[in-house]
Amino acid sequence: MTDLTDSHNKNSPQINQFDEKGTLYVVATPIGNIDDMSFRAIKTLQQVSLILAEDTRHSQRLMTHYDIRTPMMSLHEHNEEARIEQIASKLDDGQSVALISDAGTPLISDPGFKLVRELRQRDYAISPIPGASALISALSVAGLATDSFSFWGFLPSKTNARKERYKELCEHKETLVFYESSHRIADSLKDLVDVFGERHIVIARELTKNFETILSGPASIVLEQVNNDSNQQKGEFVVMVEGLSKVNEGLSIEARSIMTQLLTELPPNKAAKLTAQITGVKKKDLYQWALQQKSD
């Protein structure tokens, strides 16, 4: 077997199959378009002794496409801990192993954390082979601030728990990023509108695939687009929410929620007057907030 590192990069550590211990390579795979595979990722998967795949049947199409004949073994949330000693033994024997997920960069809301943590604690070499990531791909085209963002994975499946999570995060000033599934996207967006009001959001659906769609605008408008088109409720979603702006900072969650509901029936001036009477917040601040939502 040949060295997995670039022989032209003299500064790279020479990690190969003949080292005293093998290396665990964490390899990113395409999130949709099968051509989004790096040369280094292909080379690595061809040369390691074993590939750990979330679902070996799912990953076989990728292996066939790139003529990768390396043996595969499943590694998922139900067997991850049981696999640790098996993998450690192979690494001890000088065999290198690759870890992939069904799509994208492993460990980003995918299995592998327990394995990587345990092997790192035992001082095994672990090396990333970077590539596709739905999280980063979505942020790159969202038009939202990316100098500061936080990723929260998949949201709770129940409405009450989901709203509580939203309430915990709605005061954050950085861009918020979530993953969401097809059977929950509409309900999740409805809960988002209830908590965040008319915050600007972007949802990226089926990135790099044939039916890739990116919707952007005030939360209620995006929700309406999703509700009115069943196709927009299919696939895999990245949901991104604009961070709290200065206009929003002085308003409580309650005030923003009341304003959001009233603005569906009343003009901004009347909605601000009623909300001020209910919450004690200055009418001027509420009115300014309403105008900001319309301009977004």
XYZ file of C-alpha atoms in Angstrom:
296
model
C 0.000 0.000 0.000
C 1.228 3.512 -0.742
C 1.510 6.555 1.459
C -1.868 8.298 1.883
C -0.342 11.776 2.226
C 0.683 14.046 -0.641
C 4.278 13.133 -1.420
C 4.873 16.668 -2.672
C 4.001 18.207 0.688
C 7.264 17.868 2.601
C 5.736 19.391 5.731
C 2.953 16.790 6.014
C 3.386 13.971 8.531
C 4.066 10.694 6.738
C 1.143 8.614 7.984
C 0.721 5.347 6.098
C -0.259 1.718 6.399
C 3.218 0.736 7.627
C 3.360 3.048 10.651
C 3.520 1.337 14.026
C -0.160 2.200 14.477
C -2.755 2.925 11.860
C -4.691 6.174 11.436
C -8.428 6.794 11.599
C -9.375 9.022 8.665
C -12.644 10.966 9.013
C -13.737 11.323 5.399
C -16.382 13.701 4.042
C -18.594 12.343 1.247
C -21.118 14.095 -1.069
C -24.347 15.471 0.430
C -26.229 14.907 -2.816
C -24.348 15.316 -6.069
C -22.089 12.267 -6.338
C -19.450 14.287 -8.205
C -18.725 16.353 -5.074
C -15.999 13.935 -3.985
C -12.391 15.045 -3.596
C -9.490 13.152 -5.179
C -7.938 12.790 -1.739
C -11.121 11.270 -0.313
C -11.288 8.700 -3.136
C -7.617 7.836 -2.730
C -7.988 7.445 1.020
C -11.032 5.165 0.771
C -9.238 3.024 -1.801
C -6.128 2.581 0.334
C -7.351 2.057 3.896
C -7.935 -1.466 5.193
C -11.529 -0.858 6.298
C -14.323 1.680 5.826
C -16.770 2.346 8.651
C -20.090 3.392 7.124
C -23.312 4.519 8.785
C -25.254 2.317 6.347
C -23.134 0.030 4.174
C -25.955 -0.539 1.668
C -26.439 3.199 1.229
C -22.697 3.805 0.788
C -22.242 0.988 -1.724
C -23.457 3.202 -4.588
C -20.663 5.679 -3.852
C -18.090 2.881 -3.648
C -19.231 1.373 -6.947
C -19.199 4.758 -8.683
C -15.554 5.368 -7.750
C -14.400 1.733 -7.996
C -13.616 1.569 -4.282
C -13.388 -2.080 -3.254
C -12.301 -1.678 0.351
C -14.284 -3.814 2.828
C -16.997 -1.938 4.734
C -18.350 -2.364 8.249
C -21.389 -0.613 9.743
C -20.979 1.972 12.478
C -24.160 3.625 13.712
C -25.663 4.915 16.940
C -26.711 1.437 18.083
C -23.353 -0.318 17.710
C -20.799 2.480 17.972
C -19.551 1.663 21.465
C -19.258 -2.029 20.625
C -17.075 -1.222 17.608
C -14.455 0.773 19.541
C -12.295 -2.173 20.601
C -12.496 -3.723 17.127
C -11.240 -0.533 15.525
C -8.558 -0.003 18.159
C -7.275 -3.507 17.494
C -6.968 -2.855 13.768
C -5.142 0.420 14.388
C -2.787 -1.389 16.772
C -2.013 -3.807 13.955
C -0.964 -0.893 11.730
C -4.127 -0.924 9.626
C -5.647 2.445 8.761
C -9.434 2.868 8.845
C -11.794 5.420 7.257
C -15.008 6.693 8.831
C -17.815 8.013 6.600
C -21.454 8.929 7.187
C -24.402 8.557 4.821
C -23.684 12.045 3.475
C -21.442 14.999 4.221
C -18.880 15.396 6.985
C -19.042 12.677 9.670
C -19.935 13.580 13.280
C -21.984 16.652 12.227
C -25.296 15.335 13.647
C -24.088 11.871 12.618
C -22.539 8.930 14.513
C -18.810 8.790 15.267
C -18.366 11.102 18.255
C -17.928 8.306 20.802
C -15.418 6.491 18.621
C -13.340 9.581 17.864
C -13.391 10.757 21.477
C -12.272 7.380 22.813
C -9.526 6.885 20.228
C -8.237 10.404 20.758
C -8.073 9.804 24.504
C -5.931 6.747 23.729
C -3.613 8.868 21.542
C -4.393 7.236 18.205
C -3.805 9.357 15.108
C -7.036 10.817 13.718
C -6.981 12.864 10.527
C -9.773 14.722 8.672
C -10.290 14.446 4.916
C -12.449 17.556 4.355
C -15.244 17.942 1.860
C -18.993 18.528 1.589
C -21.042 19.767 4.542
C -24.713 20.786 4.377
C -24.164 23.248 7.230
C -21.341 25.191 5.551
C -22.821 24.899 2.055
C -26.113 26.423 3.235
C -24.424 29.266 5.092
C -22.323 30.123 2.044
C -25.411 30.969 -0.031
C -27.795 32.260 2.660
C -26.846 35.924 2.599
C -26.828 35.983 6.408
C -23.930 37.032 8.617
C -21.358 34.246 8.884
C -18.710 35.979 11.005
C -20.541 34.465 13.968
C -22.988 31.556 13.886
C -24.053 28.643 16.068
C -25.240 25.210 14.995
C -27.921 23.362 16.987
C -28.405 20.175 15.006
C -31.904 18.695 14.830
C -34.600 20.395 16.893
C -36.843 18.532 19.360
C -39.667 16.661 17.641
C -42.482 17.912 19.915
C -43.919 21.423 19.611
C -43.594 22.405 23.283
C -39.966 21.296 23.505
C -39.180 22.895 20.151
C -40.660 26.233 21.227
C -38.675 26.113 24.454
C -35.488 25.628 22.430
C -36.422 28.554 20.212
C -37.093 30.732 23.260
C -33.676 29.841 24.672
C -32.026 30.958 21.453
C -34.060 33.915 20.224
C -31.924 36.438 22.124
C -28.726 35.218 20.445
C -27.099 37.792 18.175
C -25.330 35.320 15.894
C -26.905 33.488 12.955
C -28.642 30.324 14.158
C -28.497 27.127 12.118
C -30.654 24.003 12.482
C -31.274 20.790 10.584
C -34.884 19.753 10.017
C -36.676 16.800 8.462
C -39.399 16.742 5.818
C -42.217 15.579 8.097
C -41.562 18.354 10.635
C -40.492 21.338 8.551
C -43.932 23.028 8.363
C -44.677 22.652 12.084
C -41.152 23.718 12.964
C -41.451 26.909 10.911
C -44.840 27.677 12.468
C -43.300 27.411 15.942
C -40.422 29.575 14.778
C -42.811 32.326 13.664
C -44.646 32.133 17.011
C -41.412 32.691 18.942
C -39.179 34.772 16.656
C -41.869 36.795 14.927
C -40.934 38.210 11.524
C -37.211 37.490 11.851
C -35.469 37.013 8.512
C -34.835 33.326 7.808
C -33.401 31.188 5.013
C -34.160 27.526 4.406
C -32.001 25.443 2.072
C -33.600 22.252 0.776
C -31.987 19.301 -1.019
C -28.631 21.054 -1.479
C -26.626 19.916 -4.556
C -29.517 17.685 -5.681
C -31.848 18.075 -8.676
C -34.583 19.841 -6.676
C -32.349 22.179 -4.683
C -34.344 25.150 -3.372
C -33.404 28.122 -1.218
C -36.191 30.259 0.260
C -35.432 33.555 1.989
C -37.499 36.249 3.669
C -39.522 37.109 6.774
C -40.382 33.933 8.674
C -44.143 34.073 8.020
C -43.615 34.530 4.264
C -41.280 31.544 4.077
C -43.770 29.499 6.104
C -46.528 30.456 3.666
C -44.380 29.374 0.704
C -43.735 26.005 2.335
C -47.401 25.477 3.242
C -48.581 26.374 -0.256
C -46.244 23.981 -2.087
C -46.062 20.356 -0.961
C -42.786 19.969 -2.870
C -41.217 22.425 -0.424
C -41.972 19.961 2.378
C -39.903 17.140 0.865
C -36.233 16.380 1.383
C -33.601 17.497 3.868
C -33.487 21.030 5.226
C -31.025 23.493 6.716
C -32.867 26.290 8.531
C -30.976 29.540 9.212
C -32.261 32.397 11.353
C -30.891 35.917 11.437
C -29.416 36.868 14.798
C -31.074 39.383 17.104
C -30.614 42.888 15.718
C -30.367 46.135 17.659
C -33.970 46.906 16.729
C -35.079 43.713 18.488
C -32.817 43.902 21.539
C -35.125 46.046 23.654
C -38.227 43.938 23.070
C -39.160 40.942 25.170
C -40.172 37.622 23.642
C -43.726 38.330 24.807
C -43.842 41.744 23.114
C -42.527 40.399 19.826
C -44.958 37.482 19.928
C -47.967 39.733 20.550
C -46.871 42.153 17.834
C -46.444 39.320 15.357
C -50.006 38.114 15.974
C -51.575 41.577 15.878
C -49.769 42.590 12.690
C -51.646 39.886 10.815
C -54.884 41.844 11.392
C -53.888 45.434 12.245
C -51.675 48.194 10.847
C -48.360 48.769 12.695
C -49.549 51.841 14.591
C -52.596 50.127 16.110
C -50.688 46.914 16.810
C -47.984 48.897 18.622
C -50.577 50.789 20.683
C -52.321 47.610 21.860
C -49.072 45.791 22.594
C -47.785 48.767 24.590
C -50.946 48.659 26.733
C -50.520 44.919 27.344
C -46.759 44.760 27.968
C -45.752 48.245 29.085
C -43.162 48.487 26.314
C -42.889 51.905 24.669
C -45.190 52.262 21.684
C -42.401 53.996 19.732
C -40.083 50.991 20.094
C -42.831 48.590 19.075
C -43.730 50.670 16.046
C -40.062 50.853 14.973
C -39.797 47.086 15.334
C -42.898 46.589 13.147
C -41.480 48.819 10.400
C -38.192 46.904 10.520
C -40.034 43.602 9.997
C -41.807 44.987 6.942
C -38.571 46.308 5.428
C -36.896 42.895 5.936
